[in-house]
Tab-separated table of C-alpha atoms and ligand atoms in Angstrom:
chain	number	residue	atom	x	y	z
Q	24	MET	CA	0.717	15.556	46.614
Q	25	SER	CA	0.873	18.239	44.334
Q	26	ASN	CA	3.536	16.902	41.914
Q	27	GLU	CA	2.917	17.042	38.116
Q	28	HIS	CA	1.095	13.483	37.837
Q	29	GLU	CA	-1.211	14.245	40.855
Q	30	LYS	CA	-4.084	11.598	40.211
Q	31	PRO	CA	-7.501	13.068	39.245
Q	32	TRP	CA	-9.216	11.331	42.089
Q	33	SER	CA	-6.560	12.041	44.767
Q	34	GLY	CA	-9.008	14.373	46.458
Q	35	ARG	CA	-10.335	11.846	48.919
Q	36	PHE	CA	-6.952	9.856	49.427
Q	37	THR	CA	-4.410	10.890	52.084
Q	38	GLU	CA	-1.668	8.046	51.195
Q	39	PRO	CA	-0.153	7.840	47.880
Q	40	THR	CA	-0.571	4.837	45.924
Q	41	ASP	CA	1.932	1.952	46.703
Q	42	ALA	CA	4.650	2.079	43.995
Q	43	PHE	CA	3.912	-1.523	43.064
Q	44	VAL	CA	0.301	-1.256	43.009
Q	45	GLU	CA	0.661	1.833	40.522
Q	46	ALA	CA	2.596	-0.440	38.141
Q	47	PHE	CA	0.431	-3.243	38.380
Q	48	GLY	CA	-2.704	-1.294	37.629
Q	49	ALA	CA	-1.231	0.795	34.894
Q	50	SER	CA	-2.453	-0.350	31.388
Q	51	VAL	CA	-0.879	2.926	29.532
Q	52	GLY	CA	1.964	0.359	28.331
Q	53	PHE	CA	-0.758	-1.190	26.223
Q	54	ASP	CA	-3.701	0.948	25.991
Q	55	LYS	CA	-1.905	3.861	24.713
Q	56	ARG	CA	-2.600	2.196	21.114
Q	57	MET	CA	-5.881	3.482	21.527
Q	58	TYR	CA	-5.050	7.195	21.698
Q	59	ARG	CA	-6.430	8.073	18.172
Q	60	HIS	CA	-9.724	6.817	19.329
Q	61	ASP	CA	-9.731	8.293	22.953
Q	62	ILE	CA	-9.000	11.676	21.587
Q	63	ALA	CA	-11.693	11.350	18.743
Q	64	GLY	CA	-14.166	10.495	21.371
Q	65	SER	CA	-13.018	13.597	23.582
Q	66	ILE	CA	-13.258	15.805	20.646
Q	67	ALA	CA	-16.889	14.789	19.945
Q	68	HIS	CA	-17.719	14.848	23.634
Q	69	ALA	CA	-16.441	18.578	23.970
Q	70	ARG	CA	-18.283	19.581	20.724
Q	71	MET	CA	-21.546	18.056	22.155
Q	72	LEU	CA	-21.035	19.849	25.151
Q	73	ALA	CA	-20.579	23.030	23.587
Q	74	HIS	CA	-23.782	22.188	21.240
Q	75	VAL	CA	-25.830	21.915	24.387
Q	76	GLY	CA	-24.306	24.995	26.196
Q	77	VAL	CA	-22.333	23.022	29.071
Q	78	LEU	CA	-19.187	24.320	27.455
Q	79	THR	CA	-18.752	27.869	25.631
Q	80	ALA	CA	-17.336	28.163	22.022
Q	81	ASP	CA	-13.979	29.225	23.313
Q	82	GLU	CA	-13.690	26.641	25.766
Q	83	CYS	CA	-14.654	23.829	23.371
Q	84	SER	CA	-12.150	25.388	20.634
Q	85	ALA	CA	-9.175	25.362	23.258
Q	86	ILE	CA	-9.941	21.610	24.171
Q	87	VAL	CA	-10.160	20.469	20.641
Q	88	GLU	CA	-7.054	22.210	19.626
Q	89	GLY	CA	-5.158	21.155	22.750
Q	90	LEU	CA	-6.393	17.338	21.785
Q	91	GLN	CA	-5.370	17.873	18.420
Q	92	ASP	CA	-1.827	19.240	19.332
Q	93	ILE	CA	-1.363	16.329	21.705
Q	94	GLN	CA	-2.088	13.886	18.870
Q	95	LEU	CA	0.381	15.324	16.896
Q	96	ASP	CA	3.018	15.055	19.862
Q	97	ILE	CA	2.180	11.575	20.366
Q	98	GLU	CA	2.727	10.791	16.584
Q	99	ARG	CA	5.882	12.603	16.781
Q	100	GLY	CA	7.159	10.378	19.394
Q	101	GLU	CA	7.169	13.447	21.848
Q	102	PHE	CA	4.578	12.102	24.351
Q	103	ALA	CA	5.998	11.004	27.709
Q	104	TRP	CA	3.477	8.386	29.045
Q	105	THR	CA	3.437	7.815	32.517
Q	106	ILE	CA	2.177	4.972	34.554
Q	107	ALA	CA	1.347	7.373	37.411
Q	108	LEU	CA	-1.429	8.492	35.264
Q	109	GLU	CA	-2.326	5.006	34.844
Q	110	ASP	CA	-4.001	4.780	31.356
Q	111	VAL	CA	-4.346	6.492	28.055
Q	112	HIS	CA	-7.293	8.368	28.931
Q	113	MET	CA	-5.803	9.904	32.301
Q	114	ASN	CA	-2.394	10.615	30.609
Q	115	ILE	CA	-4.318	12.549	27.751
Q	116	GLU	CA	-6.526	14.344	29.954
Q	117	ALA	CA	-3.627	15.442	32.245
Q	118	ARG	CA	-1.432	16.748	29.353
Q	119	LEU	CA	-4.373	18.739	28.177
Q	120	THR	CA	-4.731	20.642	31.403
Q	121	ASP	CA	-0.917	21.392	31.222
Q	122	ARG	CA	-1.031	22.655	27.810
Q	123	ILE	CA	-4.080	24.714	27.917
Q	124	GLY	CA	-4.771	25.387	31.683
Q	125	ASP	CA	-7.808	24.909	33.705
Q	126	VAL	CA	-10.234	24.792	30.805
Q	127	GLY	CA	-8.916	21.265	30.156
Q	128	LYS	CA	-10.454	20.085	33.546
Q	129	LYS	CA	-13.777	20.698	31.832
Q	130	LEU	CA	-13.576	17.971	29.368
Q	131	HIS	CA	-14.573	15.306	31.587
Q	132	THR	CA	-17.805	16.964	32.517
Q	133	ALA	CA	-20.816	14.280	31.777
Q	134	ARG	CA	-18.217	11.556	31.362
Q	135	SER	CA	-16.483	8.754	33.160
Q	136	ARG	CA	-13.478	6.964	32.458
Q	137	ASN	CA	-16.218	4.156	32.121
Q	138	ASP	CA	-17.775	5.175	29.180
Q	139	GLN	CA	-14.764	6.702	27.737
Q	140	VAL	CA	-12.977	3.427	27.599
Q	141	ALA	CA	-15.951	1.372	26.238
Q	142	THR	CA	-16.343	4.330	23.499
Q	143	GLY	CA	-12.521	3.957	22.961
Q	144	MET	CA	-12.313	0.383	22.435
Q	145	ARG	CA	-15.522	0.549	19.849
Q	146	LEU	CA	-14.091	2.928	17.732
Q	147	TYR	CA	-10.642	1.091	17.940
Q	148	LEU	CA	-12.303	-2.178	17.116
Q	149	ARG	CA	-14.323	-0.850	14.205
Q	150	ASP	CA	-11.372	0.673	12.630
Q	151	GLU	CA	-9.529	-2.426	12.903
Q	152	ILE	CA	-12.226	-4.733	11.685
Q	153	ASP	CA	-12.413	-2.585	8.628
Q	154	THR	CA	-8.617	-3.218	8.174
Q	155	ILE	CA	-9.092	-6.768	8.789
Q	156	ALA	CA	-11.569	-7.302	6.254
Q	157	ALA	CA	-9.549	-5.488	3.630
Q	158	GLU	CA	-6.793	-7.903	4.185
Q	159	LEU	CA	-9.467	-10.565	4.252
Q	160	LYS	CA	-10.412	-9.702	0.850
Q	161	ARG	CA	-7.017	-9.297	-0.422
Q	162	LEU	CA	-6.486	-13.330	0.461
Q	163	GLN	CA	-9.907	-14.195	-0.784
Q	164	GLU	CA	-9.071	-12.741	-4.183
Q	165	GLY	CA	-5.950	-14.385	-4.276
Q	166	VAL	CA	-7.681	-17.836	-3.706
Q	167	LEU	CA	-9.932	-16.879	-6.634
Q	168	GLU	CA	-6.904	-16.517	-8.796
Q	169	VAL	CA	-5.683	-19.762	-7.914
Q	170	ALA	CA	-8.938	-21.536	-8.283
Q	171	GLU	CA	-9.386	-19.934	-11.922
Q	172	ARG	CA	-5.887	-20.916	-12.953
Q	173	GLU	CA	-6.392	-24.329	-11.605
Q	174	ALA	CA	-9.808	-24.869	-12.581
Q	175	GLU	CA	-9.126	-27.987	-14.947
Q	176	THR	CA	-6.133	-29.220	-12.784
Q	177	ILE	CA	-7.060	-32.778	-11.346
Q	178	MET	CA	-6.310	-33.772	-7.867
Q	179	PRO	CA	-7.221	-36.481	-5.441
Q	180	GLY	CA	-10.104	-35.555	-3.047
Q	181	PHE	CA	-9.717	-37.080	0.520
Q	182	THR	CA	-11.572	-38.336	3.280
Q	183	HIS	CA	-9.940	-39.536	6.213
Q	184	LEU	CA	-6.791	-38.481	4.606
Q	185	GLN	CA	-7.434	-41.476	2.077
Q	186	ILE	CA	-7.923	-40.935	-1.487
Q	187	ALA	CA	-11.594	-40.654	-1.957
Q	188	GLN	CA	-12.801	-39.109	-5.499
Q	189	PRO	CA	-10.819	-36.928	-8.064
Q	190	VAL	CA	-11.696	-33.189	-7.624
Q	191	THR	CA	-10.281	-30.311	-9.113
Q	192	PHE	CA	-7.678	-28.075	-7.709
Q	193	GLY	CA	-10.017	-25.057	-8.244
Q	194	HIS	CA	-12.748	-26.623	-6.445
Q	195	HIS	CA	-10.635	-27.416	-3.521
Q	196	MET	CA	-9.552	-23.964	-3.382
Q	197	LEU	CA	-13.256	-22.738	-3.635
Q	198	ALA	CA	-14.108	-24.643	-0.340
Q	199	TRP	CA	-11.552	-22.134	1.273
Q	200	PHE	CA	-12.904	-19.406	-0.309
Q	201	GLU	CA	-16.359	-20.161	1.247
Q	202	MET	CA	-14.847	-20.661	4.622
Q	203	LEU	CA	-13.269	-17.194	4.252
Q	204	MET	CA	-16.402	-15.760	2.835
Q	205	ARG	CA	-18.555	-16.728	6.223
Q	206	ASP	CA	-15.651	-15.270	8.087
Q	207	HIS	CA	-15.941	-12.282	6.488
Q	208	GLU	CA	-19.949	-12.077	6.962
Q	209	ARG	CA	-19.201	-12.943	10.773
Q	210	LEU	CA	-16.823	-9.895	11.036
Q	211	ALA	CA	-19.507	-7.649	9.011
Q	212	ALA	CA	-22.100	-8.779	11.550
Q	213	CYS	CA	-19.884	-8.284	14.634
Q	214	ARG	CA	-19.226	-4.733	13.277
Q	215	ARG	CA	-22.780	-3.569	13.489
Q	216	ARG	CA	-22.971	-4.754	16.992
Q	217	VAL	CA	-19.488	-2.779	17.832
Q	218	ASN	CA	-20.574	0.255	16.218
Q	219	VAL	CA	-23.031	1.509	19.109
Q	220	MET	CA	-22.001	4.492	21.347
Q	221	PRO	CA	-21.682	4.175	25.147
Q	222	LEU	CA	-20.854	7.898	25.791
Q	223	GLY	CA	-23.592	9.525	27.933
Q	224	ALA	CA	-23.653	6.351	30.297
Q	225	ALA	CA	-21.064	7.921	32.336
Q	226	ALA	CA	-19.882	5.905	35.368
Q	227	LEU	CA	-23.082	3.472	35.182
Q	228	ALA	CA	-26.276	5.586	35.940
Q	229	GLY	CA	-26.058	8.270	33.078
Q	230	THR	CA	-25.666	11.996	33.630
Q	231	SER	CA	-27.481	14.814	35.007
Q	232	TYR	CA	-26.270	17.087	32.438
Q	233	PRO	CA	-28.393	17.664	29.226
Q	234	VAL	CA	-26.265	15.786	26.973
Q	235	ASP	CA	-27.256	15.215	23.273
Q	236	ARG	CA	-26.041	11.526	22.597
Q	237	GLU	CA	-27.391	11.688	18.994
Q	238	PHE	CA	-25.146	14.449	18.357
Q	239	THR	CA	-22.151	12.811	19.794
Q	240	ALA	CA	-22.992	9.485	18.121
Q	241	ARG	CA	-23.124	11.484	14.507
Q	242	GLU	CA	-19.792	12.872	15.228
Q	243	LEU	CA	-18.245	9.527	15.821
Q	244	GLY	CA	-20.120	7.769	13.035
Q	245	PHE	CA	-21.951	5.277	15.555
Q	246	GLU	CA	-24.803	3.749	13.804
Q	247	GLY	CA	-26.560	3.272	17.358
Q	248	ILE	CA	-26.710	4.496	21.031
Q	249	ALA	CA	-26.309	2.219	23.696
Q	250	GLU	CA	-29.939	1.808	25.294
Q	251	ASN	CA	-28.932	0.960	28.770
Q	252	SER	CA	-26.260	2.745	30.846
Q	253	LEU	CA	-25.434	0.051	33.112
Q	254	ASP	CA	-24.920	-2.408	30.054
Q	255	ALA	CA	-23.179	0.251	27.744
Q	256	VAL	CA	-20.292	0.554	30.589
Q	257	SER	CA	-20.045	-3.163	31.637
Q	258	ASP	CA	-20.389	-5.672	28.985
Q	259	ARG	CA	-17.238	-6.699	26.595
Q	260	ASP	CA	-19.229	-9.078	24.633
Q	261	PHE	CA	-18.711	-6.944	21.330
Q	262	VAL	CA	-14.948	-7.888	21.956
Q	263	ILE	CA	-15.749	-11.418	22.733
Q	264	GLU	CA	-17.791	-11.592	19.659
Q	265	PHE	CA	-14.969	-10.062	17.402
Q	266	VAL	CA	-12.409	-12.814	18.858
Q	267	ALA	CA	-14.829	-15.530	18.658
Q	268	ALA	CA	-14.821	-14.717	14.739
Q	269	ALA	CA	-10.901	-14.100	14.609
Q	270	ALA	CA	-10.666	-17.474	16.339
Q	271	THR	CA	-12.995	-19.124	13.899
Q	272	LEU	CA	-10.839	-17.437	10.801
Q	273	MET	CA	-7.815	-18.377	12.354
Q	274	MET	CA	-9.046	-22.187	12.881
Q	275	HIS	CA	-9.772	-21.944	8.842
Q	276	LEU	CA	-6.365	-20.529	8.248
Q	277	SER	CA	-4.796	-23.433	10.526
Q	278	ARG	CA	-6.760	-25.957	8.612
Q	279	PHE	CA	-5.401	-24.567	5.148
Q	280	SER	CA	-1.985	-24.672	6.770
Q	281	GLU	CA	-1.951	-28.266	7.776
Q	282	GLU	CA	-2.942	-29.045	4.097
Q	283	LEU	CA	0.167	-26.672	2.588
Q	284	VAL	CA	2.397	-28.608	5.288
Q	285	LEU	CA	1.180	-32.118	4.081
Q	286	TRP	CA	1.134	-31.007	0.305
Q	287	SER	CA	4.967	-29.318	0.348
Q	288	SER	CA	6.185	-32.743	2.007
Q	289	ALA	CA	8.333	-35.144	-0.173
Q	290	GLN	CA	5.451	-37.635	0.270
Q	291	PHE	CA	2.868	-35.587	-1.299
Q	292	ASP	CA	4.922	-33.080	-3.342
Q	293	PHE	CA	1.438	-31.161	-4.643
Q	294	VAL	CA	2.881	-27.674	-4.142
Q	295	ASP	CA	6.088	-25.615	-3.734
Q	296	LEU	CA	5.539	-22.629	-1.232
Q	297	GLY	CA	8.334	-20.788	-2.677
Q	298	ASP	CA	11.582	-19.994	-1.176
Q	299	SER	CA	10.922	-16.546	0.326
Q	300	PHE	CA	8.165	-18.094	2.520
Q	301	CYS	CA	10.072	-20.943	3.774
Q	302	THR	CA	13.192	-21.452	5.578
Q	303	GLY	CA	16.312	-23.728	5.916
Q	304	SER	CA	17.837	-25.817	8.534
Q	305	SER	CA	20.945	-25.397	10.342
Q	306	ILE	CA	22.198	-28.933	10.257
Q	307	MET	CA	20.320	-30.622	7.256
Q	308	PRO	CA	21.446	-28.986	3.808
Q	309	GLN	CA	18.645	-30.622	2.115
Q	310	LYS	CA	15.465	-28.928	4.240
Q	311	LYS	CA	12.956	-26.475	3.285
Q	312	ASN	CA	10.451	-26.134	6.003
Q	313	PRO	CA	6.897	-24.655	5.495
Q	314	ASP	CA	7.457	-22.404	8.550
Q	315	VAL	CA	4.512	-19.830	7.527
Q	316	PRO	CA	1.906	-22.206	7.356
Q	317	GLU	CA	3.169	-23.827	10.684
Q	318	LEU	CA	3.523	-20.634	12.303
Q	319	VAL	CA	-0.104	-19.629	11.216
Q	320	ARG	CA	-1.388	-22.998	12.394
Q	321	GLY	CA	0.481	-22.452	15.895
Q	322	LYS	CA	-0.925	-18.827	16.118
Q	323	ALA	CA	-4.384	-20.203	15.879
Q	324	ALA	CA	-3.725	-21.557	19.435
Q	325	ARG	CA	-3.231	-18.171	20.812
Q	326	VAL	CA	-6.227	-16.554	19.392
Q	327	GLN	CA	-8.421	-19.377	20.642
Q	328	GLY	CA	-6.700	-18.931	24.101
Q	329	HIS	CA	-7.934	-15.157	24.170
Q	330	LEU	CA	-11.153	-16.315	23.349
Q	331	VAL	CA	-11.353	-18.430	26.435
Q	332	ALA	CA	-9.668	-15.751	28.525
Q	333	LEU	CA	-12.085	-13.158	27.330
Q	334	LEU	CA	-15.011	-15.545	28.194
Q	335	THR	CA	-13.529	-16.198	31.454
Q	336	LEU	CA	-12.957	-12.527	32.207
Q	337	MET	CA	-16.656	-11.758	31.835
Q	338	LYS	CA	-18.441	-14.499	33.466
Q	339	GLY	CA	-17.910	-13.818	36.970
Q	340	GLN	CA	-18.498	-9.859	37.101
Q	341	PRO	CA	-21.459	-8.126	38.779
Q	342	LEU	CA	-23.063	-5.089	37.059
Q	343	ALA	CA	-21.837	-2.536	36.247
Q	344	TYR	CA	-18.192	-1.657	35.390
Q	345	ASN	CA	-15.468	-3.356	37.119
Q	346	LYS	CA	-11.490	-3.061	36.782
Q	347	ASP	CA	-11.438	-6.460	35.691
Q	348	ASN	CA	-12.426	-5.171	32.242
Q	349	GLN	CA	-8.871	-3.524	31.829
Q	350	GLU	CA	-7.877	-7.092	31.260
Q	351	ASP	CA	-9.893	-6.989	27.907
Q	352	LYS	CA	-7.339	-5.193	26.068
Q	353	GLU	CA	-4.427	-7.442	25.665
Q	354	PRO	CA	-6.224	-10.200	24.421
Q	355	LEU	CA	-7.928	-8.128	21.882
Q	356	PHE	CA	-4.787	-6.310	20.784
Q	357	ASP	CA	-2.933	-9.559	20.328
Q	358	THR	CA	-5.704	-11.125	18.461
Q	359	VAL	CA	-5.823	-8.039	16.125
Q	360	ASP	CA	-2.046	-8.272	15.570
Q	361	THR	CA	-2.072	-12.197	15.114
Q	362	VAL	CA	-4.902	-12.126	12.597
Q	363	ARG	CA	-3.465	-9.053	10.656
Q	364	GLY	CA	-0.129	-10.634	10.208
Q	365	SER	CA	-1.425	-14.200	9.427
Q	366	LEU	CA	-3.866	-12.726	6.631
Q	367	ARG	CA	-1.001	-10.766	5.140
Q	368	VAL	CA	1.614	-13.305	5.200
Q	369	TYR	CA	-0.910	-15.819	3.605
Q	370	ALA	CA	-2.225	-13.494	0.647
Q	371	ASP	CA	1.549	-12.691	-0.024
Q	372	MET	CA	2.292	-16.514	0.068
Q	373	LEU	CA	-0.404	-17.937	-1.978
Q	374	ARG	CA	0.791	-15.428	-4.936
Q	375	GLN	CA	3.963	-17.611	-4.682
Q	376	MET	CA	2.560	-21.070	-4.565
Q	377	GLN	CA	3.560	-23.197	-7.515
Q	378	VAL	CA	0.939	-25.838	-8.042
Q	379	LYS	CA	2.651	-29.356	-9.354
Q	380	ARG	CA	-0.085	-30.389	-11.760
Q	381	GLU	CA	1.551	-33.655	-12.807
Q	382	ASN	CA	2.256	-34.818	-9.306
Q	383	LEU	CA	-1.467	-33.929	-8.643
Q	384	TYR	CA	-2.700	-36.028	-11.312
Q	385	ALA	CA	-0.223	-38.852	-10.745
Q	386	ALA	CA	-1.469	-39.007	-7.105
Q	387	ALA	CA	-5.146	-39.184	-8.182
Q	388	LEU	CA	-4.634	-42.100	-10.646
Q	389	ARG	CA	-3.060	-44.060	-7.643
Q	390	GLY	CA	-5.919	-44.139	-5.142
Q	391	TYR	CA	-8.515	-46.089	-7.482
Q	392	ALA	CA	-10.470	-42.579	-6.978
Q	393	THR	CA	-12.965	-43.397	-9.975
Q	394	ALA	CA	-14.121	-46.711	-8.153
Q	395	THR	CA	-17.655	-44.886	-7.189
Q	396	ASP	CA	-17.635	-43.690	-11.135
Q	397	LEU	CA	-17.545	-47.347	-11.838
Q	398	ALA	CA	-20.424	-48.110	-9.546
Q	399	ASP	CA	-22.606	-45.287	-10.774
Q	400	TYR	CA	-21.984	-46.779	-14.199
Q	401	LEU	CA	-23.219	-50.163	-13.372
Q	402	VAL	CA	-26.231	-48.764	-11.707
Q	403	ARG	CA	-26.995	-46.649	-14.905
Q	404	LYS	CA	-26.948	-49.970	-16.741
Q	405	GLY	CA	-29.593	-51.264	-14.165
Q	406	VAL	CA	-27.415	-52.977	-11.388
Q	407	ALA	CA	-28.672	-52.163	-7.922
Q	408	PHE	CA	-26.162	-49.967	-5.874
Q	409	ARG	CA	-25.281	-52.202	-3.324
Q	410	ASP	CA	-24.383	-55.029	-6.006
Q	411	ALA	CA	-22.716	-52.665	-7.869
Q	412	HIS	CA	-20.629	-51.730	-4.829
Q	413	SER	CA	-19.683	-55.154	-4.213
Q	414	ILE	CA	-18.604	-55.648	-7.832
Q	415	VAL	CA	-16.227	-52.607	-8.022
Q	416	GLY	CA	-14.899	-53.826	-4.641
Q	417	GLN	CA	-13.677	-57.196	-6.374
Q	418	ALA	CA	-12.329	-55.007	-9.259
Q	419	VAL	CA	-10.405	-52.668	-6.610
Q	420	ARG	CA	-9.050	-55.887	-4.767
Q	421	PHE	CA	-7.835	-57.434	-8.104
Q	422	GLY	CA	-6.266	-53.793	-9.119
Q	423	ILE	CA	-4.391	-53.862	-5.669
Q	424	ASP	CA	-3.176	-57.528	-6.084
Q	425	ASN	CA	-1.704	-56.815	-9.797
Q	426	GLY	CA	-0.879	-53.130	-9.610
Q	427	LYS	CA	-3.356	-51.679	-11.790
Q	428	ASP	CA	-5.551	-48.690	-11.509
Q	429	LEU	CA	-9.238	-49.474	-12.932
Q	430	SER	CA	-8.448	-47.311	-16.044
Q	431	GLU	CA	-5.522	-49.508	-16.995
Q	432	MET	CA	-7.593	-52.773	-16.842
Q	433	SER	CA	-8.186	-54.378	-20.116
Q	434	ILE	CA	-12.104	-54.714	-21.326
Q	435	ASP	CA	-11.843	-58.550	-20.634
Q	436	GLU	CA	-10.611	-58.153	-17.295
Q	437	LEU	CA	-13.454	-55.742	-16.395
Q	438	ARG	CA	-15.878	-57.892	-17.801
Q	439	GLY	CA	-14.808	-60.669	-15.452
Q	440	PHE	CA	-16.609	-58.615	-12.639
Q	441	SER	CA	-19.646	-57.950	-14.477
Q	442	ASP	CA	-20.585	-58.924	-18.211
Q	443	ILE	CA	-22.892	-55.514	-18.187
Q	444	ILE	CA	-19.414	-53.589	-18.620
Q	445	ASP	CA	-18.896	-52.510	-22.011
Q	446	ASP	CA	-16.127	-50.200	-23.672
Q	447	ASP	CA	-18.147	-47.168	-22.960
Q	448	VAL	CA	-16.985	-47.684	-19.320
Q	449	PHE	CA	-13.352	-46.085	-19.916
Q	450	ALA	CA	-15.092	-42.616	-20.422
Q	451	VAL	CA	-16.239	-42.688	-16.873
Q	452	LEU	CA	-13.092	-44.390	-15.421
Q	453	THR	CA	-10.931	-41.572	-16.483
Q	454	LEU	CA	-10.238	-38.865	-14.224
Q	455	GLU	CA	-11.280	-36.221	-16.453
Q	456	GLY	CA	-14.453	-38.107	-17.019
Q	457	SER	CA	-15.404	-38.463	-13.517
Q	458	VAL	CA	-14.736	-34.555	-12.502
Q	459	ALA	CA	-16.639	-33.482	-15.590
Q	460	ALA	CA	-19.461	-35.778	-14.675
Q	461	ARG	CA	-19.908	-33.709	-11.514
Q	462	ASP	CA	-21.548	-30.882	-13.381
Q	463	HIS	CA	-24.241	-29.029	-10.851
Q	464	LEU	CA	-23.971	-25.972	-8.712
Q	465	GLY	CA	-21.375	-26.594	-6.191
Q	466	GLY	CA	-19.842	-29.817	-8.170
Q	467	THR	CA	-16.245	-30.095	-9.061
Q	468	ALA	CA	-16.671	-29.881	-12.883
Q	469	PRO	CA	-14.164	-27.569	-14.348
Q	470	VAL	CA	-16.980	-25.550	-16.056
Q	471	GLN	CA	-18.686	-25.529	-12.764
Q	472	VAL	CA	-15.601	-23.984	-11.124
Q	473	LYS	CA	-15.203	-21.266	-13.485
Q	474	ALA	CA	-18.733	-20.216	-12.930
Q	475	ALA	CA	-18.158	-20.388	-9.200
Q	476	VAL	CA	-15.234	-18.134	-9.462
Q	477	GLU	CA	-17.224	-15.475	-11.413
Q	478	GLN	CA	-20.195	-15.491	-8.906
Q	479	ALA	CA	-17.674	-15.353	-6.082
Q	480	ARG	CA	-15.975	-12.212	-7.658
Q	481	HIS	CA	-19.383	-10.598	-7.257
Q	482	ARG	CA	-19.888	-11.436	-3.932
Q	483	LEU	CA	-16.870	-9.813	-2.988
Q	484	LEU	CA	-17.932	-6.676	-4.484
Q	485	GLN	CA	-21.271	-6.720	-2.684
B	3	LIG	N1	-8.195	1.754	32.246
B	3	LIG	C1	-9.552	1.430	32.609
B	3	LIG	C2	-10.132	0.167	31.579
B	3	LIG	O1	-9.150	-0.413	30.635
B	3	LIG	C3	-10.179	2.339	32.177
B	3	LIG	C4	-11.591	2.580	33.096
B	3	LIG	C5	-11.244	2.675	34.475
B	3	LIG	N2	-12.320	3.050	35.244
B	3	LIG	C6	-12.383	3.009	36.478
B	3	LIG	N3	-13.752	3.166	37.091
B	3	LIG	N4	-11.233	2.869	37.159
B	3	LIG	O2	-10.928	-0.592	31.867
């Protein structure tokens, strides 16, 4: 076995790896996407080894330059990956020795692929969290723009998907903003726990070389150093935590999507999503399908699946590292791709969305949305709430039988249900009066919505 792809561990073996096992066990096909982070980890490790005197300065520069050249090769598409070398780590290390000679073999001193892969994953995920957080922020800004523009737009608010009370469209959008804000916070909290350095743990027990873990951590921008070497190489809870945050974010986008699908249907007709975010039908010429929200709703399912896969991957593993952990990558990578794509398309789509104000207003008028306001009006005049509830129930019944909204009834008709009712009732029966009355922090009144948008913009800057 002295071919150019000799395995770094081949020393104790007499038989070559079965060809299918080699293909079955290789992860390079997918983990090569971590090449930058693997190289960054190796460069920092080499510098630390020189710093503590395990490598000479010349050896260190040869290794660092060799790794930098390899990175350029990879980025130019000139690196030949091979499954014979299993994963991104061994591919790069073997190429280093090809390039710079035997000194390349010293890079792996005081290190194992176990702490190397855990480090690479953390560096990779830290970068992706930053990219995702920026994309999420762009979406949140888009949501705030719509909220501000539609602060006075009245729409029906729903419970049980039945018209409940009028709300403003801006207020409804701010509900989405809050959910996305919590997603943002979850990512930030997760990032703190991701940003901890495993290097130095080596295979599982630590290393007998005089490593300076603080030095390596500073080089790589890690905020902390893993306190226990067994834990450092074996747990993937940081991946699980990220995917849980991602699954929650996707769940929110999925609910948002469900509303956009409903709202863009002929039955609701509340919004127009813009031609560039919809598709037509090959058979029905009139169709304009809300593909983007439907797809995002569908993609939430795969991230949820990845979360379950990762939890299941971890739950039976004894300490410390097991090869099972190689299976953490594809669920993580697909989660990253799915979340990034979904956020991007959502932010773009919201910019195109037209809000159909007249239709929203007409829908709010149809569902006796101000019935609670009439009950509250009676209570203010001294009627007990339960009695008020029943009086208004009768008025609604009359409205249904006669095809009239509460605000369309004459004063005499209304007084038929309670003679406490006066002309001033019409101020509360209008949709405008109803939303304006909910004038407190977190309420739907247009003034509150505008103030909340301002506040939200500050929160996004923090
Ligand atoms: N490709 C492996 C992974 O993704 C790297 C670590 C391998 N370690 C080992 N002892 N076989 O987990």
